[in-house]
Coordinates of C-alpha atoms in Angstrom, one line a residue:
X651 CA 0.0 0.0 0.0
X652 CA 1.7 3.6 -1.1
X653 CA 1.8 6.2 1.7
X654 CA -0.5 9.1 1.9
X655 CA 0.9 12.5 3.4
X656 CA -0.7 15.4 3.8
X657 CA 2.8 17.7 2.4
X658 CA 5.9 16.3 0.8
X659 CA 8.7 18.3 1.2
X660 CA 11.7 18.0 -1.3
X661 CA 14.9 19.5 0.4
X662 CA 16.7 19.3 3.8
X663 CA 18.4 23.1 4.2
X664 CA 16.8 25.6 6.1
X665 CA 13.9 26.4 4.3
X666 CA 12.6 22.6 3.9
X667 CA 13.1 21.8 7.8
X668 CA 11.2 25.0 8.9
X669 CA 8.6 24.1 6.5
X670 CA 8.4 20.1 7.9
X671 CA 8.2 21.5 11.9
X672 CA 5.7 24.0 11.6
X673 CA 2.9 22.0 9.5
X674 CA 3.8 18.6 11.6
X675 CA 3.1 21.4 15.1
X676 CA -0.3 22.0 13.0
X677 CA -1.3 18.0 12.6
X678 CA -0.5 17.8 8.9
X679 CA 1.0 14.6 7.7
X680 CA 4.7 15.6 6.4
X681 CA 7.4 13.5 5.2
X682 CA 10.6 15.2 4.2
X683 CA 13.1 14.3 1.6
X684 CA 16.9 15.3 1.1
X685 CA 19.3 13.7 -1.4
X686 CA 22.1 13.8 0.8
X687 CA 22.7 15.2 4.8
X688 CA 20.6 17.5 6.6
X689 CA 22.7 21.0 5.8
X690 CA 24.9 19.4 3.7
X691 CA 24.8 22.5 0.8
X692 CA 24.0 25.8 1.4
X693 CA 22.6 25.9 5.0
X694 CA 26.1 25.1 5.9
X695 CA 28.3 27.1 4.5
X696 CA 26.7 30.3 5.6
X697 CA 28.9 32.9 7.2
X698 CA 26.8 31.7 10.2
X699 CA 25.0 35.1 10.9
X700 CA 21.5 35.8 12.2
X701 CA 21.2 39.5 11.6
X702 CA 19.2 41.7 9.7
X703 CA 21.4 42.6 7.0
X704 CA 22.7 45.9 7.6
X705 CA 23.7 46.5 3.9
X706 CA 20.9 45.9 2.4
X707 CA 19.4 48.8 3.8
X708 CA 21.5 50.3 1.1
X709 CA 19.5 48.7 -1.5
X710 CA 16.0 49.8 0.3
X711 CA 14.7 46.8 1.7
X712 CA 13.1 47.5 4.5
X713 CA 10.8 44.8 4.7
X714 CA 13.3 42.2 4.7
X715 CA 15.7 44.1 7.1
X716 CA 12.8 44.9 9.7
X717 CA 11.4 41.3 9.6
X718 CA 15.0 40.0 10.0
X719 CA 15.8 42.4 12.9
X720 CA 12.2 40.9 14.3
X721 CA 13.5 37.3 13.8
X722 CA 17.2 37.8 15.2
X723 CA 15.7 38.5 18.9
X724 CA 13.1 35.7 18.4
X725 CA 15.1 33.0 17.1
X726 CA 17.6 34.1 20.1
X727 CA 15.1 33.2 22.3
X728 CA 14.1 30.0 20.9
X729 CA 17.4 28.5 20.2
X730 CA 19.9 30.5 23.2
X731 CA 22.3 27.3 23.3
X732 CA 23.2 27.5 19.2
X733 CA 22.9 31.3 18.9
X734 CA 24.6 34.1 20.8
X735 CA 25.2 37.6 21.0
X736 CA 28.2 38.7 19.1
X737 CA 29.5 42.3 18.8
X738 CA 30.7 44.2 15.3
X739 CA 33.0 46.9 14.8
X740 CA 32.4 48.9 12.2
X741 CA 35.7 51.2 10.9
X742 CA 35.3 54.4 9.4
X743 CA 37.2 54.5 6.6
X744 CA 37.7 58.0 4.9
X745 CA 37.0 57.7 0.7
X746 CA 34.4 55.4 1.4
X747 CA 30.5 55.8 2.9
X748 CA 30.3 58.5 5.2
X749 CA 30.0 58.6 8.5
X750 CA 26.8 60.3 8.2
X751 CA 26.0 57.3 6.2
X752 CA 26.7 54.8 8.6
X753 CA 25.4 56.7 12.0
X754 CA 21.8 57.0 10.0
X755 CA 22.2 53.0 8.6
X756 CA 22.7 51.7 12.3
X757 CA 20.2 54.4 14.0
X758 CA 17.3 52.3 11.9
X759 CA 19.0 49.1 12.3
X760 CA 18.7 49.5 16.0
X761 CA 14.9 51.2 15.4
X762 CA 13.2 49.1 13.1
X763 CA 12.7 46.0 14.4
X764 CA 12.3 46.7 18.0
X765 CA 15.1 45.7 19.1
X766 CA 15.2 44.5 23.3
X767 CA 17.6 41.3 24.1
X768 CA 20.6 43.5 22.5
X769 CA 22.8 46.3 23.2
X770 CA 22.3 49.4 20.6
X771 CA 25.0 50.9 18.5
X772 CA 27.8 53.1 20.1
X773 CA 31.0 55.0 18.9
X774 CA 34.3 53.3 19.9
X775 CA 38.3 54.9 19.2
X776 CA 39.6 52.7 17.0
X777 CA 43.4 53.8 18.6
X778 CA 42.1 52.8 22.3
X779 CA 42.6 48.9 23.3
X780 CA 42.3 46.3 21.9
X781 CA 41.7 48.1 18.3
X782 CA 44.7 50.1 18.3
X783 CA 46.8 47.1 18.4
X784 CA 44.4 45.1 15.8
X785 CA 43.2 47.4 13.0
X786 CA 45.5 49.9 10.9
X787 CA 46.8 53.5 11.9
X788 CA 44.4 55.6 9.4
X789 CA 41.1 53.8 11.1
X790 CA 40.1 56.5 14.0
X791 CA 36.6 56.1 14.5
X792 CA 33.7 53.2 13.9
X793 CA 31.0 52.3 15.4
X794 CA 30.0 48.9 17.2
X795 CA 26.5 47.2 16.9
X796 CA 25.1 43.9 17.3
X797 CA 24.3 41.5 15.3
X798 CA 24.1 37.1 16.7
X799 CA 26.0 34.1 15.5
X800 CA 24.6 31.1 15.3
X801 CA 25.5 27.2 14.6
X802 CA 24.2 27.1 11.3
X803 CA 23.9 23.2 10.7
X804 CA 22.6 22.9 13.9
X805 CA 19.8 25.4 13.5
X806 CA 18.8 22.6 10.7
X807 CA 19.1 19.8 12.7
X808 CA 17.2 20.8 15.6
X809 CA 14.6 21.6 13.3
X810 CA 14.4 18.4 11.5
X811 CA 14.6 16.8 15.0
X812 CA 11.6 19.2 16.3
X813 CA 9.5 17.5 13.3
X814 CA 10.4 14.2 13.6
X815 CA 9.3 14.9 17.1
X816 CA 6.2 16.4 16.1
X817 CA 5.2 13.6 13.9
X818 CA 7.0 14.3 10.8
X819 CA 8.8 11.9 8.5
X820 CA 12.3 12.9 7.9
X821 CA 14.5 10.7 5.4
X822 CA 18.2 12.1 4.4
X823 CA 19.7 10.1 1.3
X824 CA 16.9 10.0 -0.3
X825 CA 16.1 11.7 -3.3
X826 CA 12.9 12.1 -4.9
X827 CA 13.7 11.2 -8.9
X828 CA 10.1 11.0 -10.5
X829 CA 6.6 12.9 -9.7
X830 CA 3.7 13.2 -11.3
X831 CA 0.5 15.1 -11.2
X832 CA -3.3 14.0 -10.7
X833 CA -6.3 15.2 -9.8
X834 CA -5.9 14.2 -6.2
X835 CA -2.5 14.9 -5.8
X836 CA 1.1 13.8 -6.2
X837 CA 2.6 10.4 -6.9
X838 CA 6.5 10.8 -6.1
X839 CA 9.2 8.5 -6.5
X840 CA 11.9 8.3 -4.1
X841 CA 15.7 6.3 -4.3
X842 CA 17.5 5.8 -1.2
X843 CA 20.0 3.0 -0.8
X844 CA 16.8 0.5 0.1
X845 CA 15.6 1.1 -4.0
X846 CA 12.8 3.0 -5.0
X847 CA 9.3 3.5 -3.8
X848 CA 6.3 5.8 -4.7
X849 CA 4.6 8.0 -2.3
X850 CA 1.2 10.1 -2.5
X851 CA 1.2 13.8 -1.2
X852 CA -1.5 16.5 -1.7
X853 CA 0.9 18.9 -1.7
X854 CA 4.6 19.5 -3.0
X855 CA 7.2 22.4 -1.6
X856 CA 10.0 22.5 -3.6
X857 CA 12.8 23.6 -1.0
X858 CA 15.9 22.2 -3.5
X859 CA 18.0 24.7 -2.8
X860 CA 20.0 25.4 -6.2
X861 CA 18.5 22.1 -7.8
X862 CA 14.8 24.2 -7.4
X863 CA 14.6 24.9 -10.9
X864 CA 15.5 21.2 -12.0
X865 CA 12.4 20.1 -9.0
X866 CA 10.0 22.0 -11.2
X867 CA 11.4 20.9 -14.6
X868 CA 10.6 17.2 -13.0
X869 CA 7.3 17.9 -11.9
X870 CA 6.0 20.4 -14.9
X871 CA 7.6 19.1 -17.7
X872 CA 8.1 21.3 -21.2
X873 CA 8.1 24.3 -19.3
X874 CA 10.9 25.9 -18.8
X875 CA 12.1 27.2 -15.2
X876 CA 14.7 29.3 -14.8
X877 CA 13.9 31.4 -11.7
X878 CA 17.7 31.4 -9.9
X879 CA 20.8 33.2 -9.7
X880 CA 23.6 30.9 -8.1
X881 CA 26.1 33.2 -6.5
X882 CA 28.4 31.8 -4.6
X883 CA 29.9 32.6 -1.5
X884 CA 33.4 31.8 0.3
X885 CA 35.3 31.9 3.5
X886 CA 38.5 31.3 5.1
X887 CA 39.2 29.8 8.4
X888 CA 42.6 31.0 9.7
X889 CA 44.2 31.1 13.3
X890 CA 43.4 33.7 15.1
X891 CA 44.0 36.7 13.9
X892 CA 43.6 39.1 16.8
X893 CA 42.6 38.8 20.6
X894 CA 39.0 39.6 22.1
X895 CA 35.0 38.2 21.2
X896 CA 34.6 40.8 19.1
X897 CA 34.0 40.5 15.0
X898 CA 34.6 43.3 12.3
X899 CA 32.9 44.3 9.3
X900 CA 35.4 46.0 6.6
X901 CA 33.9 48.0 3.9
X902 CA 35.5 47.1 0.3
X903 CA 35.9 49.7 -2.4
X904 CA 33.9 47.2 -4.6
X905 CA 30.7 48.3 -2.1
X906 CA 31.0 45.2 -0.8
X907 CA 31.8 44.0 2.9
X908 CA 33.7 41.4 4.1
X909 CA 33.8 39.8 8.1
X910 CA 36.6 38.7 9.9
X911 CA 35.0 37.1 13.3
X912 CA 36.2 35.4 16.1
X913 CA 35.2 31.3 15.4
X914 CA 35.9 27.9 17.6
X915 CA 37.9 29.7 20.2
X916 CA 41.2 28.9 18.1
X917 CA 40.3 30.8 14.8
X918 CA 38.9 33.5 12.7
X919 CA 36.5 33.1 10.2
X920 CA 36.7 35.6 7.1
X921 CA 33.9 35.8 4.7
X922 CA 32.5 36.3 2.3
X923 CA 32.7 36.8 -1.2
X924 CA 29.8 37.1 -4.2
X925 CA 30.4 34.9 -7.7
X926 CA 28.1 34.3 -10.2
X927 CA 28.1 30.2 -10.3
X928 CA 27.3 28.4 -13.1
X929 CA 28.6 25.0 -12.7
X930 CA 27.5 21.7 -10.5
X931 CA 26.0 22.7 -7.2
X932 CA 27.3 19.5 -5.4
X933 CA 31.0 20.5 -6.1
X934 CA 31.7 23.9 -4.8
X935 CA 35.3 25.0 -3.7
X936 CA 36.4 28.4 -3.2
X937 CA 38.9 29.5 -5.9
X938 CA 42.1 31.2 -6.0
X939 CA 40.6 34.9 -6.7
X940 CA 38.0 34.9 -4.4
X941 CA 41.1 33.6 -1.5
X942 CA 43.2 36.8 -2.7
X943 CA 40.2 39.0 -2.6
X944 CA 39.4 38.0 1.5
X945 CA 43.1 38.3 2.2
X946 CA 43.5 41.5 0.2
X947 CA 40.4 42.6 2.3
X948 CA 41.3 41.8 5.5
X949 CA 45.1 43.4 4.8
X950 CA 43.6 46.8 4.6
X951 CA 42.2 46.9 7.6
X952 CA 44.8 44.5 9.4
X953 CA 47.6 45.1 11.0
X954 CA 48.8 41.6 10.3
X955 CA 48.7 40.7 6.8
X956 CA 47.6 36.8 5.8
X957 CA 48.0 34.7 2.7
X958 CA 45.6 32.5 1.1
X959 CA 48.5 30.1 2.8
X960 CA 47.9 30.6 6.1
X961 CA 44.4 29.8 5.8
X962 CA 43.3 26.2 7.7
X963 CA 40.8 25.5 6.1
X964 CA 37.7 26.7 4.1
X965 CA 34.1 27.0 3.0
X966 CA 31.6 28.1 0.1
X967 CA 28.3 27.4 -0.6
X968 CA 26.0 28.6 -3.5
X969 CA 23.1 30.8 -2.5
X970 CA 19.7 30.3 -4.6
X971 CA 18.5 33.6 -5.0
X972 CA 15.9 34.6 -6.6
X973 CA 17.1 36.2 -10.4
X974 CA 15.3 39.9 -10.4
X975 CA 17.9 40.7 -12.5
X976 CA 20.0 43.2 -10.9
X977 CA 22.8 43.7 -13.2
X978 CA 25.2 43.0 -10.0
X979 CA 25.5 39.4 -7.4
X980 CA 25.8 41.9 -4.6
X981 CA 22.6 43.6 -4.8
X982 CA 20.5 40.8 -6.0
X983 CA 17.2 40.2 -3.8
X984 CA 18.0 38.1 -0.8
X985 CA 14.5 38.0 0.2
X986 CA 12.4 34.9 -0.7
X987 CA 10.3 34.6 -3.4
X988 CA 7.3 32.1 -3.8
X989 CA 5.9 30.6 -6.9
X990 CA 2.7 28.7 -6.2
X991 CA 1.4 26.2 -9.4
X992 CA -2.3 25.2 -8.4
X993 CA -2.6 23.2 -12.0
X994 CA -5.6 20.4 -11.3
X995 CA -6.0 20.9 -7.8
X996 CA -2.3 19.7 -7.1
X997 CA -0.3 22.4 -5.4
X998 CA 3.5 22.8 -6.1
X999 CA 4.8 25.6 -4.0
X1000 CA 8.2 26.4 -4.9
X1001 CA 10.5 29.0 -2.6
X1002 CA 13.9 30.8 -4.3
X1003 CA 16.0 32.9 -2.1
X1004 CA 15.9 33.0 1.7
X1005 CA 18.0 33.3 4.5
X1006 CA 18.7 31.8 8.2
X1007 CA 17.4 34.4 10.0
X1008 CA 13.9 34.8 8.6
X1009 CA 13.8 31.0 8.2
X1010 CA 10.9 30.3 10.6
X1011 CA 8.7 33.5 9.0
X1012 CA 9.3 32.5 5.6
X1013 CA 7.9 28.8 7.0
X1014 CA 5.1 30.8 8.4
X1015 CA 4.1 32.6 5.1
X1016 CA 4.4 29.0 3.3
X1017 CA 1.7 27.2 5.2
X1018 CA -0.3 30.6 4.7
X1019 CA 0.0 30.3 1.2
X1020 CA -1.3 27.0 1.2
X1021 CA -3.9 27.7 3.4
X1022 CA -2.4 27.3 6.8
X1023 CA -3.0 23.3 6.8
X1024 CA -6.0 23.7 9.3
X1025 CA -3.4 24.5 11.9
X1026 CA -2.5 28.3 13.7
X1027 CA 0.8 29.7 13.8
X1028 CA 2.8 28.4 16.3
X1029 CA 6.6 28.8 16.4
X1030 CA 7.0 32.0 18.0
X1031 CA 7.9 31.1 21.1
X1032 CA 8.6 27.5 21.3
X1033 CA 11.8 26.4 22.3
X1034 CA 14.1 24.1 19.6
X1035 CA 15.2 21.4 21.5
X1036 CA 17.5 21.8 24.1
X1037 CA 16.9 25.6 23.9
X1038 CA 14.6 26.3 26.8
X1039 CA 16.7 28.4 28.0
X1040 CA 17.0 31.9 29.3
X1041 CA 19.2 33.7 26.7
X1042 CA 20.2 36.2 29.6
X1043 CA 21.0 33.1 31.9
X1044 CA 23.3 31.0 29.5
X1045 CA 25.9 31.3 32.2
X1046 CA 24.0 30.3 34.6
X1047 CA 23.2 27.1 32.9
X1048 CA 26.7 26.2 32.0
X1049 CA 27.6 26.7 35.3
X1050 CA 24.9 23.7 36.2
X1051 CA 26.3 21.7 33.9
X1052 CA 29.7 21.8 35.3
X1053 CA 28.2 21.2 38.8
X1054 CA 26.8 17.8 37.2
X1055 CA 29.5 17.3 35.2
X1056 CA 32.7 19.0 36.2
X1057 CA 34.7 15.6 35.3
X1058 CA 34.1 16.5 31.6
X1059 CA 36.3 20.1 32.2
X1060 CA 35.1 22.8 31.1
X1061 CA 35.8 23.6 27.7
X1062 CA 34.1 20.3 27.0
X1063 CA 31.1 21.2 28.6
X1064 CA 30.7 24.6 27.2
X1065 CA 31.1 23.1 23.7
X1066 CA 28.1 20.4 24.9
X1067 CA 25.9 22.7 26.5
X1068 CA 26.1 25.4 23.2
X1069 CA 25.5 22.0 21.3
X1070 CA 23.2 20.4 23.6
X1071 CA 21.1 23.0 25.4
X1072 CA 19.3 21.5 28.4
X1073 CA 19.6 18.0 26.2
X1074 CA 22.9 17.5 27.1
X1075 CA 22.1 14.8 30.0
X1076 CA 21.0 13.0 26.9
X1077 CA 24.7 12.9 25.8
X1078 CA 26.1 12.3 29.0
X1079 CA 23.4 10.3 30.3
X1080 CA 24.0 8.9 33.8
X1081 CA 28.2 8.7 33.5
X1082 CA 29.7 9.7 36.4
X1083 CA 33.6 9.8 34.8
X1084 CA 35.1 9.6 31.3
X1085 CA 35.6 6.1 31.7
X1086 CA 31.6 5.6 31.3
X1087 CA 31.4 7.3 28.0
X1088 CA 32.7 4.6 25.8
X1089 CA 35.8 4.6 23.6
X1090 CA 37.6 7.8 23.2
X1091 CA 38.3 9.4 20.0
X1092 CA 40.0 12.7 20.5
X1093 CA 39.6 15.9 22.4
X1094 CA 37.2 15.4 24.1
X1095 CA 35.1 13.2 21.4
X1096 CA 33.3 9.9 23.1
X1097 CA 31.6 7.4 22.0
X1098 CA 28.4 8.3 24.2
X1099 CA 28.0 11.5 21.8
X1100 CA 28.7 9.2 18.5
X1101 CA 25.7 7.3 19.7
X1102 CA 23.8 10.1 20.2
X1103 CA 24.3 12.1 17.1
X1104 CA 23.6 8.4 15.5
X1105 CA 20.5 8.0 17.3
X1106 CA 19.1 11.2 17.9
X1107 CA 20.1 13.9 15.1
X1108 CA 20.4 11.8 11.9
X1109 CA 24.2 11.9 11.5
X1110 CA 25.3 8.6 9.2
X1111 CA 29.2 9.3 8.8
X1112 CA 32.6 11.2 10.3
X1113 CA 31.7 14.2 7.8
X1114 CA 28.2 14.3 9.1
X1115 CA 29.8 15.2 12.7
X1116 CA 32.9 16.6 12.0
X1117 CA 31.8 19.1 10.0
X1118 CA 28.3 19.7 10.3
X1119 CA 26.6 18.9 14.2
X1120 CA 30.0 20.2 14.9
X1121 CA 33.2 21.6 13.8
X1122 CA 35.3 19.1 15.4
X1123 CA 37.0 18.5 12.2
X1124 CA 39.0 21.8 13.2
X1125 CA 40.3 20.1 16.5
X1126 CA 40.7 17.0 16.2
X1127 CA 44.1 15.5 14.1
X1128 CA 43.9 13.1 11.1
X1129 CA 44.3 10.1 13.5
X1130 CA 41.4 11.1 15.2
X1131 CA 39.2 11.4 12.6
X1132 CA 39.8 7.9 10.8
X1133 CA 38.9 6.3 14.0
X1134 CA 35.4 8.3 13.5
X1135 CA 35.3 7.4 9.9
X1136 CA 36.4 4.0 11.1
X1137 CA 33.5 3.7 13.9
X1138 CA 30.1 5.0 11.8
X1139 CA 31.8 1.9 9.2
X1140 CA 31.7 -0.2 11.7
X1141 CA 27.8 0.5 12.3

């Protein structure tokens, strides 16, 4: 007998797993479908920012910026363990925007969304410590606001595991090659390692990512659909460049901006660049001219100047935006875009463009499209999991946790309860030393975690949780990671 659902949803980024929690919190029937890992394209390689864009103010739109602002506070209340406060220094530098320009820009970035979990905008000397150490003689003024950081991946994990919770059926490596139309609905095909099977849904959202356009080529043949703009975007991961928690945002001559901020305690993450892409969106590697451009950045501002060569590591991703065609990548639309085909009673909503910060709203304004499911709006103010927490207490909490657990040392138990939220006793379960966690893998890697992430947040290989449920990869040495590799093989 084929399965029925209520909403299939094709794509496991962002878009697709806010989409999956918020119908399965309304009683719909949802199974989700991704090719490959949760986050495993473009929700991960994200300069790992929930803000409201201060730029695009630039390019008057409001809307986006005010609902973003809006959605930075609430998502920091929802999610307090995977996103944080983070502050940015903003140099004046003389031949480029004004500082007229930039006091009005971040008096309505403090304004428009109502800003109340955050400190507003103030004017820091640039020659006073730390920054006259850090940044460049000629930089005397800038400002600093804030803006949050958040664990990107994570943010789609938890969600996916929030609608698995809720009901929802959630299936990575599984790809949905085949569907066709009726009067009553959908009849997909899906391929996973298992072989193929059909599925019914009344309703498609085509979340793909970059492969959105090829969804709707599948399902509404001798059409054509070409909706996106890839651009891609690139970062470099280098030791730390300079001392303190706080990031910087250096203006370009280009008009464009590019971060250096402080990442995994060891390192600085700079980003990030915009490239029209026009090649295979499962391949994406940063190239040679876009490493020159972040170093060439960051060594105007700098002090200390870097190479492309002293980078340990990096990052792109291709953003699917939605083509308005702007004649440049930078000031392309990055607000979402819906495109709803009703044909015969069988709905195929289709979303280009989005971001992580308006994530949940954008999920919101899907179900509305499609008529809200039979369900109310819910997401506001419920807590991913392990995020009921107070995001003015985070301290507080951590400090628990290394009361229950002050044999794990505390720079493993940060990096558990910013993972872990209040589910960390899920990780560590009832140990009462290391030696109850199971074999040991590196850092402070255990086996009790492998069989969590295994268990509990879809993870199926090293890369899975090296890179993505966390950044491990960064800490741990080569040895360390073949025994991971070596362990999920063994499963």
């Amino acid at each position: 007998m084929i399965e029925t659902y209520d909403l299939l949803i094709i794509g496991g980024g962002i878009n697709g797993v806010g989409i999956a929690r918020d119908a399965a919190g309304r009683g719909a029937r949802v199974l989700l479908v991704e090719k490959d890992d949760l986050a495993s394209h473009t929700s991960s390689a994200s300069t790992k920012l929930i803000h409201g864009g201060l730029r695009y103010l630039e390019h008057f739109e409001f809307r986006l910026v005010r609902e973003s602002l809006i959605e930075r506070e609430r998502l920091l209340r929802i999610a307090p363990h995977i996103i944080w406060p983070l502050r940015f220094v903003l140099p004046h530098d003389a031949g480029l925007r004004p500082k007229w320009m930039l006091r009005l820009g971040l008096f309505l970035y403090d304004n428009l969304g109502g800003r109340k979990l955050l400190p507003g905008t103030r004017t820091v000397d640039l020659h006073a410590p730390p920054h006259g150490q850090i940044l460049d003689d000629r930089l005397v003024k800038g400002f600093e606001y804030s803006d949050c950081w958040v664990q990107d991946a994570r943010l789609v994990v938890l969600s996916a595991m929030d609608a698995r919770e809720r009901g929802a059926d959630i299936r990575t490596h599984t790809e949905c090659t085949g569907l066709k139309r009726s009067s009553d609905g959908w009849t997909a095909t899906l391929r996973s390692e298992t072989g193929e099977e059909n599925v019914k849904a009344r309703i498609v959202v085509n979340a793909a990512g970059p492969w959105v356009d090829g969804v709707l080529d599948t399902a509404i043949p001798g059409k054509s659909h070409r909706n996106l703009r890839l651009v891609k975007g690139s970062h470099l991961i280098f030791p730390k460049l300079y001392d303190g928690r706080h990031a910087y945002i250096f203006q370009n001559r280009d008009n464009r901006i590019v971060f250096a901020i402080p990442y995994e305690h060891k390192f600085t993450l700079v980003g990030t660049t915009d490239m029209l892409f026009e090649d295979d969106p499962n391949s994406v590697e940063i190239s040679d001219s876009e490493a020159s451009y972040l170093c060439d950045a960051v060594n105007e501002y700098l002090r200390r100047d870097v190479s492309p060569q002293d980078a340990v590591w990096s990052y792109a991703g291709v953003r699917p935006l939605y083509d308005d065609h702007s004649k440049s990548n930078s000031t392309v639309t990055r607000d979402y875009v819906f495109e709803l085909d009703e044909g015969g009673g069988a709905p195929i909503l289709s979303i280009f463009g989005g971001k992580l910060t308006t994530y949940r709203k954008l999920a919101e304004h899907a179900l509305e499209k499609l008529g809200g499911l039979g369900g109310e709006a819910w997401t506001a103010d419920t807590p991913l999991p392990g995020g009921d927490i107070d995001p003015a207490r985070f301290d507080s909490f951590f400090a628990e946790c290394m009361a229950s657990y002050p044999w794990f040392g505390p720079e493993g138990v940060l990096r558990l309860a910013r993972a872990y939220g209040t589910r960390i006793d899920r990780v560590l379960g009832n140990a009462r030393g290391l030696e109850d966690l199971g074999a040991h893998f590196g850092g402070d890697l255990y086996e009790a975690e492998l069989e969590y992430l295994l268990r509990e947040e879809f993870a199926r290989s090293a890369e899975d949780v090296l890179w993505r449920r966390s950044k491990l990869g960064l800490h741990l040495d080569k040895a360390a990671q073949r025994k991971v590799t070596e362990w999920f093989a063994s499963r």
